[in-house]
Tab-separated table of C-alpha atoms and ligand atoms in Angstrom:
chain	number	residue	atom	x	y	z
A	14	UNK	CA	-56.880	153.459	-14.640
A	15	UNK	CA	-58.241	152.722	-18.083
A	16	UNK	CA	-57.340	155.394	-20.651
A	17	UNK	CA	-58.619	156.285	-24.109
A	18	UNK	CA	-55.620	155.634	-26.332
A	19	UNK	CA	-55.274	155.786	-30.085
A	20	UNK	CA	-52.575	153.974	-32.020
A	21	UNK	CA	-51.887	155.144	-35.573
A	22	UNK	CA	-49.730	152.813	-37.624
A	23	UNK	CA	-50.202	149.070	-37.287
A	24	UNK	CA	-47.038	147.691	-38.802
A	25	UNK	CA	-45.160	145.053	-36.823
A	26	UNK	CA	-44.289	147.493	-34.048
A	27	UNK	CA	-47.518	149.529	-33.920
A	28	UNK	CA	-49.607	146.340	-33.744
A	29	UNK	CA	-47.481	145.007	-30.859
A	30	UNK	CA	-47.844	148.317	-28.999
A	31	UNK	CA	-51.625	148.395	-29.508
A	32	UNK	CA	-51.955	144.773	-28.406
A	33	UNK	CA	-50.053	145.453	-25.156
A	34	UNK	CA	-52.321	148.404	-24.351
A	35	UNK	CA	-55.440	146.330	-25.032
A	36	UNK	CA	-54.115	143.528	-22.833
A	37	UNK	CA	-53.645	146.047	-20.018
A	38	UNK	CA	-57.328	146.954	-20.215
A	39	UNK	CA	-57.146	150.320	-21.993
A	40	UNK	CA	-59.765	151.488	-24.510
A	41	UNK	CA	-57.776	151.440	-27.740
A	42	UNK	CA	-58.748	152.966	-31.081
A	43	UNK	CA	-56.586	151.986	-34.039
A	44	UNK	CA	-55.961	153.290	-37.528
A	45	UNK	CA	-53.713	152.055	-40.318
A	46	UNK	CA	-53.256	153.164	-43.934
A	47	UNK	CA	-53.919	149.591	-45.044
A	48	UNK	CA	-57.146	148.953	-43.098
A	49	UNK	CA	-56.969	145.119	-42.997
A	50	UNK	CA	-54.051	145.274	-40.528
A	51	UNK	CA	-56.529	146.468	-37.877
A	52	UNK	CA	-58.598	143.243	-38.051
A	53	UNK	CA	-56.628	141.123	-35.510
A	54	UNK	CA	-56.712	144.015	-33.028
A	55	UNK	CA	-60.438	144.586	-33.505
A	56	UNK	CA	-60.887	140.877	-32.717
A	57	UNK	CA	-59.108	141.578	-29.427
A	58	UNK	CA	-61.345	144.521	-28.540
A	59	UNK	CA	-59.916	147.548	-30.347
A	60	UNK	CA	-62.158	150.077	-32.071
A	61	UNK	CA	-61.209	150.869	-35.646
A	62	UNK	CA	-61.161	154.440	-36.991
A	63	UNK	CA	-61.639	155.063	-40.669
A	64	UNK	CA	-59.438	158.171	-40.774
A	65	UNK	CA	-56.463	159.449	-38.737
A	66	UNK	CA	-58.611	162.442	-37.693
A	67	UNK	CA	-61.245	160.090	-36.249
A	68	UNK	CA	-58.543	158.156	-34.374
A	69	UNK	CA	-56.986	161.307	-32.907
A	70	UNK	CA	-60.443	162.505	-31.851
A	71	UNK	CA	-60.959	159.270	-29.876
A	72	UNK	CA	-57.802	159.286	-27.756
A	73	UNK	CA	-56.395	161.617	-25.137
A	74	UNK	CA	-53.121	159.802	-25.677
A	75	UNK	CA	-52.232	159.367	-29.345
A	76	UNK	CA	-49.389	156.995	-30.243
A	77	UNK	CA	-47.974	157.175	-33.757
A	78	UNK	CA	-45.632	154.486	-35.055
A	79	UNK	CA	-45.166	154.561	-38.822
A	80	UNK	CA	-42.268	154.252	-41.260
A	81	UNK	CA	-40.676	157.690	-40.922
A	82	UNK	CA	-41.303	161.321	-39.926
A	83	UNK	CA	-42.691	162.458	-43.301
A	84	UNK	CA	-45.302	159.701	-42.876
A	85	UNK	CA	-46.088	160.947	-39.349
A	86	UNK	CA	-46.713	164.440	-40.745
A	87	UNK	CA	-48.957	163.037	-43.513
A	88	UNK	CA	-50.941	160.994	-41.005
A	89	UNK	CA	-51.531	163.863	-38.565
A	90	UNK	CA	-51.932	166.638	-41.165
A	91	UNK	CA	-55.727	166.697	-41.292
A	92	UNK	CA	-56.418	165.836	-37.642
A	93	UNK	CA	-57.323	168.311	-34.919
A	94	UNK	CA	-54.589	167.839	-32.322
A	95	UNK	CA	-55.796	170.367	-29.758
A	96	UNK	CA	-55.589	169.068	-26.197
A	97	UNK	CA	-54.029	165.759	-27.175
A	98	UNK	CA	-50.739	164.218	-26.094
A	99	UNK	CA	-48.945	162.974	-29.203
A	100	UNK	CA	-46.370	160.250	-28.579
A	101	UNK	CA	-44.308	159.654	-31.678
A	102	UNK	CA	-42.522	156.302	-31.546
A	103	UNK	CA	-41.338	156.432	-35.146
A	104	UNK	CA	-37.551	156.200	-35.548
A	105	UNK	CA	-35.845	159.353	-36.768
A	106	UNK	CA	-33.139	161.968	-36.329
A	107	UNK	CA	-32.881	164.503	-33.482
A	108	UNK	CA	-33.526	167.357	-35.935
A	109	UNK	CA	-36.720	165.673	-37.140
A	110	UNK	CA	-37.895	165.248	-33.546
A	111	UNK	CA	-37.262	168.937	-32.837
A	112	UNK	CA	-39.211	170.018	-35.926
A	113	UNK	CA	-42.060	167.643	-35.048
A	114	UNK	CA	-42.246	168.966	-31.481
A	115	UNK	CA	-42.615	172.546	-32.780
A	116	UNK	CA	-45.195	171.531	-35.368
A	117	UNK	CA	-47.292	169.616	-32.831
A	118	UNK	CA	-47.042	172.439	-30.242
A	119	UNK	CA	-48.204	174.891	-32.917
A	120	UNK	CA	-51.341	172.796	-33.254
A	121	UNK	CA	-52.202	172.895	-29.569
A	122	UNK	CA	-50.951	169.477	-28.450
A	123	UNK	CA	-48.328	168.240	-26.034
A	124	UNK	CA	-45.521	166.105	-27.506
A	125	UNK	CA	-43.326	163.200	-26.517
A	126	UNK	CA	-40.761	161.748	-28.866
A	127	UNK	CA	-39.764	158.138	-28.267
A	128	UNK	CA	-36.961	155.787	-29.227
A	129	UNK	CA	-37.913	152.121	-29.041
A	130	UNK	CA	-35.065	149.894	-27.864
A	131	UNK	CA	-36.816	146.605	-28.597
A	132	UNK	CA	-38.141	144.444	-31.401
A	133	UNK	CA	-41.908	143.838	-31.633
A	134	UNK	CA	-41.663	140.433	-29.919
A	135	UNK	CA	-40.154	142.104	-26.829
A	136	UNK	CA	-42.990	144.575	-26.276
A	137	UNK	CA	-44.608	144.255	-22.821
A	138	UNK	CA	-41.845	141.866	-21.785
A	139	UNK	CA	-38.881	142.425	-19.458
A	140	UNK	CA	-35.918	143.912	-21.305
A	141	UNK	CA	-37.938	146.206	-23.558
A	142	UNK	CA	-37.111	149.891	-23.124
A	143	UNK	CA	-38.527	153.059	-24.656
A	144	UNK	CA	-36.670	156.358	-24.257
A	145	UNK	CA	-38.824	159.503	-24.146
A	146	UNK	CA	-37.968	163.186	-24.482
A	147	UNK	CA	-39.742	166.565	-24.869
A	148	UNK	CA	-42.707	167.260	-22.541
A	149	UNK	CA	-42.035	166.331	-18.906
A	150	UNK	CA	-45.698	167.119	-18.141
A	151	UNK	CA	-46.922	164.629	-20.726
A	152	UNK	CA	-44.501	161.984	-19.506
A	153	UNK	CA	-45.527	162.428	-15.866
A	154	UNK	CA	-49.205	162.268	-16.832
A	155	UNK	CA	-48.873	159.036	-18.818
A	156	UNK	CA	-45.798	157.311	-17.373
A	157	UNK	CA	-47.708	154.354	-15.911
A	158	UNK	CA	-49.661	153.854	-19.123
A	159	UNK	CA	-46.520	154.005	-21.278
A	160	UNK	CA	-44.813	151.502	-18.980
A	161	UNK	CA	-47.306	148.856	-20.152
A	162	UNK	CA	-45.502	148.738	-23.531
A	163	UNK	CA	-41.940	148.766	-22.188
A	164	UNK	CA	-39.861	150.279	-19.405
A	165	UNK	CA	-40.392	154.015	-19.896
A	166	UNK	CA	-37.380	156.270	-19.352
A	167	UNK	CA	-37.559	160.083	-19.681
A	168	UNK	CA	-34.215	161.481	-20.900
A	169	UNK	CA	-34.875	165.224	-20.971
A	170	UNK	CA	-36.907	168.075	-22.352
A	171	UNK	CA	-34.802	168.467	-25.510
A	172	UNK	CA	-37.184	166.814	-28.023
A	173	UNK	CA	-34.290	165.269	-29.961
A	174	UNK	CA	-32.623	163.571	-26.988
A	175	UNK	CA	-34.503	160.248	-27.199
A	176	UNK	CA	-33.676	159.986	-30.916
A	177	UNK	CA	-30.045	160.870	-30.281
A	178	UNK	CA	-29.630	158.301	-27.504
A	179	UNK	CA	-31.440	155.718	-29.636
A	180	UNK	CA	-28.899	156.343	-32.424
A	181	UNK	CA	-26.020	156.219	-29.923
A	182	UNK	CA	-27.179	152.839	-28.610
A	183	UNK	CA	-27.542	151.512	-32.153
A	184	UNK	CA	-24.041	152.809	-32.878
A	185	UNK	CA	-22.637	150.781	-29.988
A	186	UNK	CA	-24.514	147.760	-31.287
A	187	UNK	CA	-23.246	148.173	-34.862
A	188	UNK	CA	-19.680	148.485	-33.579
A	189	UNK	CA	-20.071	145.229	-31.701
A	190	UNK	CA	-21.634	143.534	-34.723
A	191	UNK	CA	-18.757	144.743	-36.923
A	192	UNK	CA	-16.185	143.262	-34.547
A	193	UNK	CA	-18.073	140.002	-34.220
A	194	UNK	CA	-18.406	139.586	-37.996
A	195	UNK	CA	-14.678	140.172	-38.504
A	196	UNK	CA	-13.927	137.705	-35.693
A	197	UNK	CA	-16.278	135.161	-37.287
A	198	UNK	CA	-14.562	135.532	-40.653
A	199	UNK	CA	-11.127	135.051	-39.069
A	200	UNK	CA	-12.162	132.012	-37.011
A	201	UNK	CA	-13.939	130.454	-40.003
A	202	UNK	CA	-10.837	130.955	-42.156
A	203	UNK	CA	-8.992	128.643	-39.728
A	204	UNK	CA	-11.893	126.132	-39.734
A	205	UNK	CA	-12.273	126.426	-35.966
A	206	UNK	CA	-15.852	125.698	-34.778
A	207	UNK	CA	-17.479	129.133	-34.737
A	208	UNK	CA	-20.347	128.382	-32.342
A	209	UNK	CA	-17.916	126.991	-29.790
A	210	UNK	CA	-15.598	130.016	-30.176
A	211	UNK	CA	-18.511	132.441	-29.853
A	212	UNK	CA	-20.138	130.863	-26.797
A	213	UNK	CA	-17.093	129.937	-24.769
A	214	UNK	CA	-14.581	132.639	-25.734
A	215	UNK	CA	-16.020	135.663	-27.544
A	216	UNK	CA	-19.156	136.398	-25.520
A	217	UNK	CA	-17.502	136.194	-22.067
A	218	UNK	CA	-14.665	138.382	-23.401
A	219	UNK	CA	-17.090	140.992	-24.767
A	220	UNK	CA	-19.004	141.054	-21.478
A	221	UNK	CA	-15.774	141.710	-19.577
A	222	UNK	CA	-14.817	144.457	-22.043
A	223	UNK	CA	-18.290	146.037	-21.916
A	224	UNK	CA	-17.934	146.464	-18.163
A	225	UNK	CA	-14.956	148.789	-18.795
A	226	UNK	CA	-17.033	151.227	-20.823
A	227	UNK	CA	-18.250	153.108	-17.765
A	228	UNK	CA	-14.618	153.848	-16.809
A	229	UNK	CA	-13.981	155.030	-20.362
A	230	UNK	CA	-17.002	157.302	-20.148
A	231	UNK	CA	-15.626	158.852	-16.950
A	232	UNK	CA	-12.232	159.385	-18.627
A	233	UNK	CA	-13.879	161.009	-21.647
A	234	UNK	CA	-16.027	163.312	-19.479
A	235	UNK	CA	-12.927	164.299	-17.482
A	236	UNK	CA	-10.810	164.724	-20.635
A	237	UNK	CA	-8.200	162.560	-18.941
A	238	UNK	CA	-6.905	159.859	-21.287
A	239	UNK	CA	-3.947	158.695	-19.204
A	240	UNK	CA	-3.796	154.904	-19.062
A	241	UNK	CA	-2.135	152.195	-17.060
A	242	UNK	CA	-3.479	149.467	-19.328
A	243	UNK	CA	-2.373	149.639	-22.957
A	244	UNK	CA	-1.590	152.955	-24.558
A	245	UNK	CA	-2.309	154.006	-28.114
A	246	UNK	CA	1.193	153.124	-29.360
A	247	UNK	CA	0.702	149.553	-28.130
A	248	UNK	CA	-2.732	149.477	-29.794
A	249	UNK	CA	-1.312	150.967	-33.013
A	250	UNK	CA	1.263	148.176	-33.233
A	251	UNK	CA	-1.370	145.595	-32.255
A	252	UNK	CA	-3.768	146.812	-34.926
A	253	UNK	CA	-0.991	146.750	-37.547
A	254	UNK	CA	-0.339	143.123	-36.674
A	255	UNK	CA	-4.060	142.292	-36.564
A	256	UNK	CA	-4.654	143.668	-40.051
A	257	UNK	CA	-1.592	141.823	-41.379
A	258	UNK	CA	-2.844	138.572	-39.809
A	259	UNK	CA	-6.254	139.013	-41.479
A	260	UNK	CA	-4.571	139.428	-44.871
A	261	UNK	CA	-2.387	136.369	-44.294
A	262	UNK	CA	-5.546	134.376	-43.551
A	263	UNK	CA	-7.176	135.682	-46.752
A	264	UNK	CA	-9.774	137.668	-44.783
A	265	UNK	CA	-10.644	141.301	-45.512
A	266	UNK	CA	-10.216	143.534	-42.435
A	267	UNK	CA	-12.509	146.173	-43.989
A	268	UNK	CA	-14.654	146.798	-40.893
A	269	UNK	CA	-11.546	147.298	-38.737
A	270	UNK	CA	-9.716	149.691	-41.081
A	271	UNK	CA	-11.628	152.864	-40.082
A	272	UNK	CA	-10.668	152.265	-36.434
A	273	UNK	CA	-7.048	151.660	-37.440
A	274	UNK	CA	-7.052	154.938	-39.373
A	275	UNK	CA	-8.163	156.923	-36.314
A	276	UNK	CA	-5.584	155.200	-34.077
A	277	UNK	CA	-2.863	156.006	-36.642
A	278	UNK	CA	-4.048	159.625	-36.854
A	279	UNK	CA	-3.960	160.083	-33.074
A	280	UNK	CA	-0.524	158.518	-32.602
A	281	UNK	CA	0.844	160.595	-35.514
A	282	UNK	CA	-0.092	163.643	-33.437
A	283	UNK	CA	2.343	162.425	-30.761
A	284	UNK	CA	-0.372	161.161	-28.409
A	285	UNK	CA	0.681	157.501	-28.374
A	286	UNK	CA	1.115	157.608	-24.590
A	287	UNK	CA	-2.665	158.109	-24.118
A	288	UNK	CA	-5.315	155.399	-23.797
A	289	UNK	CA	-7.857	154.445	-26.459
A	290	UNK	CA	-10.477	156.726	-24.886
A	291	UNK	CA	-8.558	159.669	-26.389
A	292	UNK	CA	-9.760	158.632	-29.861
A	293	UNK	CA	-13.041	160.363	-29.081
A	294	UNK	CA	-11.187	163.681	-29.423
A	295	UNK	CA	-10.460	162.807	-33.071
A	296	UNK	CA	-14.176	162.178	-33.691
B	535	FVH	N1	-39.611	146.577	-36.042
B	535	FVH	C1	-38.575	146.856	-35.255
B	535	FVH	O1	-37.936	145.972	-34.731
B	535	FVH	C2	-38.144	148.287	-35.000
B	535	FVH	C3	-37.683	148.486	-33.575
B	535	FVH	C4	-37.230	149.886	-33.303
B	535	FVH	C5	-38.238	150.916	-33.782
B	535	FVH	N2	-38.663	150.639	-35.146
B	535	FVH	C6	-39.357	151.735	-35.805
B	535	FVH	O2	-40.778	151.657	-35.652
B	535	FVH	C7	-41.387	152.251	-36.814
B	535	FVH	C8	-42.385	151.267	-37.412
B	535	FVH	O3	-41.713	150.056	-37.648
B	535	FVH	P1	-42.504	148.721	-37.991
B	535	FVH	O4	-41.628	147.591	-37.594
B	535	FVH	O5	-43.870	148.750	-37.456
B	535	FVH	O6	-42.531	148.814	-39.600
B	535	FVH	P2	-43.534	148.138	-40.657
B	535	FVH	O7	-44.009	146.829	-40.165
B	535	FVH	O8	-42.841	148.189	-41.951
B	535	FVH	O9	-44.777	149.147	-40.664
B	535	FVH	C9	-44.678	150.444	-41.174
B	535	FVH	C10	-45.951	151.181	-40.853
B	535	FVH	O10	-45.870	152.525	-41.390
B	535	FVH	C11	-47.039	152.720	-42.199
B	535	FVH	N3	-46.739	153.711	-43.221
B	535	FVH	C12	-45.661	153.768	-44.035
B	535	FVH	N4	-45.713	154.856	-44.807
B	535	FVH	C13	-46.864	155.504	-44.510
B	535	FVH	C14	-47.497	156.684	-44.968
B	535	FVH	N5	-46.949	157.438	-45.934
B	535	FVH	N6	-48.678	157.043	-44.417
B	535	FVH	C15	-49.248	156.277	-43.457
B	535	FVH	N7	-48.712	155.140	-42.958
B	535	FVH	C16	-47.530	154.760	-43.486
B	535	FVH	C17	-47.364	151.356	-42.738
B	535	FVH	O11	-48.686	151.362	-43.227
B	535	FVH	P3	-49.175	150.199	-44.234
B	535	FVH	O12	-48.004	149.913	-45.170
B	535	FVH	O13	-49.513	149.018	-43.407
B	535	FVH	O14	-50.315	150.780	-44.957
B	535	FVH	C18	-47.192	150.519	-41.474
B	535	FVH	O15	-48.273	150.689	-40.616
B	535	FVH	C19	-40.261	152.602	-37.781
B	535	FVH	O16	-39.917	153.959	-37.642
B	535	FVH	C20	-39.110	151.732	-37.288
B	535	FVH	O17	-37.848	152.258	-37.602
B	535	FVH	C21	-39.192	149.310	-35.358
């Protein structure tokens, strides 16, 4: 079914979202603070609005994707939101999502907050995921339409949940990046071919380790950190040796030191017999 959809914010991500909706045959109205960014979309069949209010008027479903939440508020400030479903795909904090949900509800609209787990080039392609939270009614009404942009997953009625899970996924990613950069520095210090190390050793190892995370999650939920693998004392000694090896190679272990500090803290409490999952209690 073809819907009337408005997209406000035509940066790299907003433009990709609008383009995917146009390609799926929806009637798309677009607005951007810098008007020229609408031109390529107009060439593909979009209607351009000259103000945010005009754009909101045109769409039952209103997608906003701008820099940050203060910009979302500025964009929607002078528009009449009554009866609309506002889908905010701007990245932000859970508290910002909660405040935005209240503000939008106070203006007579339904609200979905979204966390985009994709880069613009992935939109409308397999692998792209958008997490949604807040109004179940709005999600159910527009699920098939939203799925045009990326797999659409509703994660609960708490408006901040999509933002929180988005941040949690980015956190996992940054942790992996930190480890990979340290590994790259160490391997490079020994003049071993880095691409070969990464493809044939590091990536398969990380995939095997990633598969264990679900077991860790179960241990954390159960509060049971007993281990038959390697306990914290073994990891404490291993980390001590790792950091010493980095220094001997002339490589800074700076991204590993915060993890070492938490391991040291936990073992100093006499919990060296536990597994690494117990570190979550320190956090
Ligand atoms: N690009 C990505 O890979 C990531 C993937 C994950 C989610 N993010 C978030 O998406 C939001 C938009 O990101 P973007 O990539 O589209 O960013 P830009 O290309 O820099 O475009 C920014 C747009 O925001 C408009 N804008 C900025 N400030 C205001 C304002 N005060 N009032 C109205 N619009 C504003 C800007 O307009 P203009 O500069 O073209 O006039 C662009 O349309 C973001 O939350 C990412 O974290 C993307």
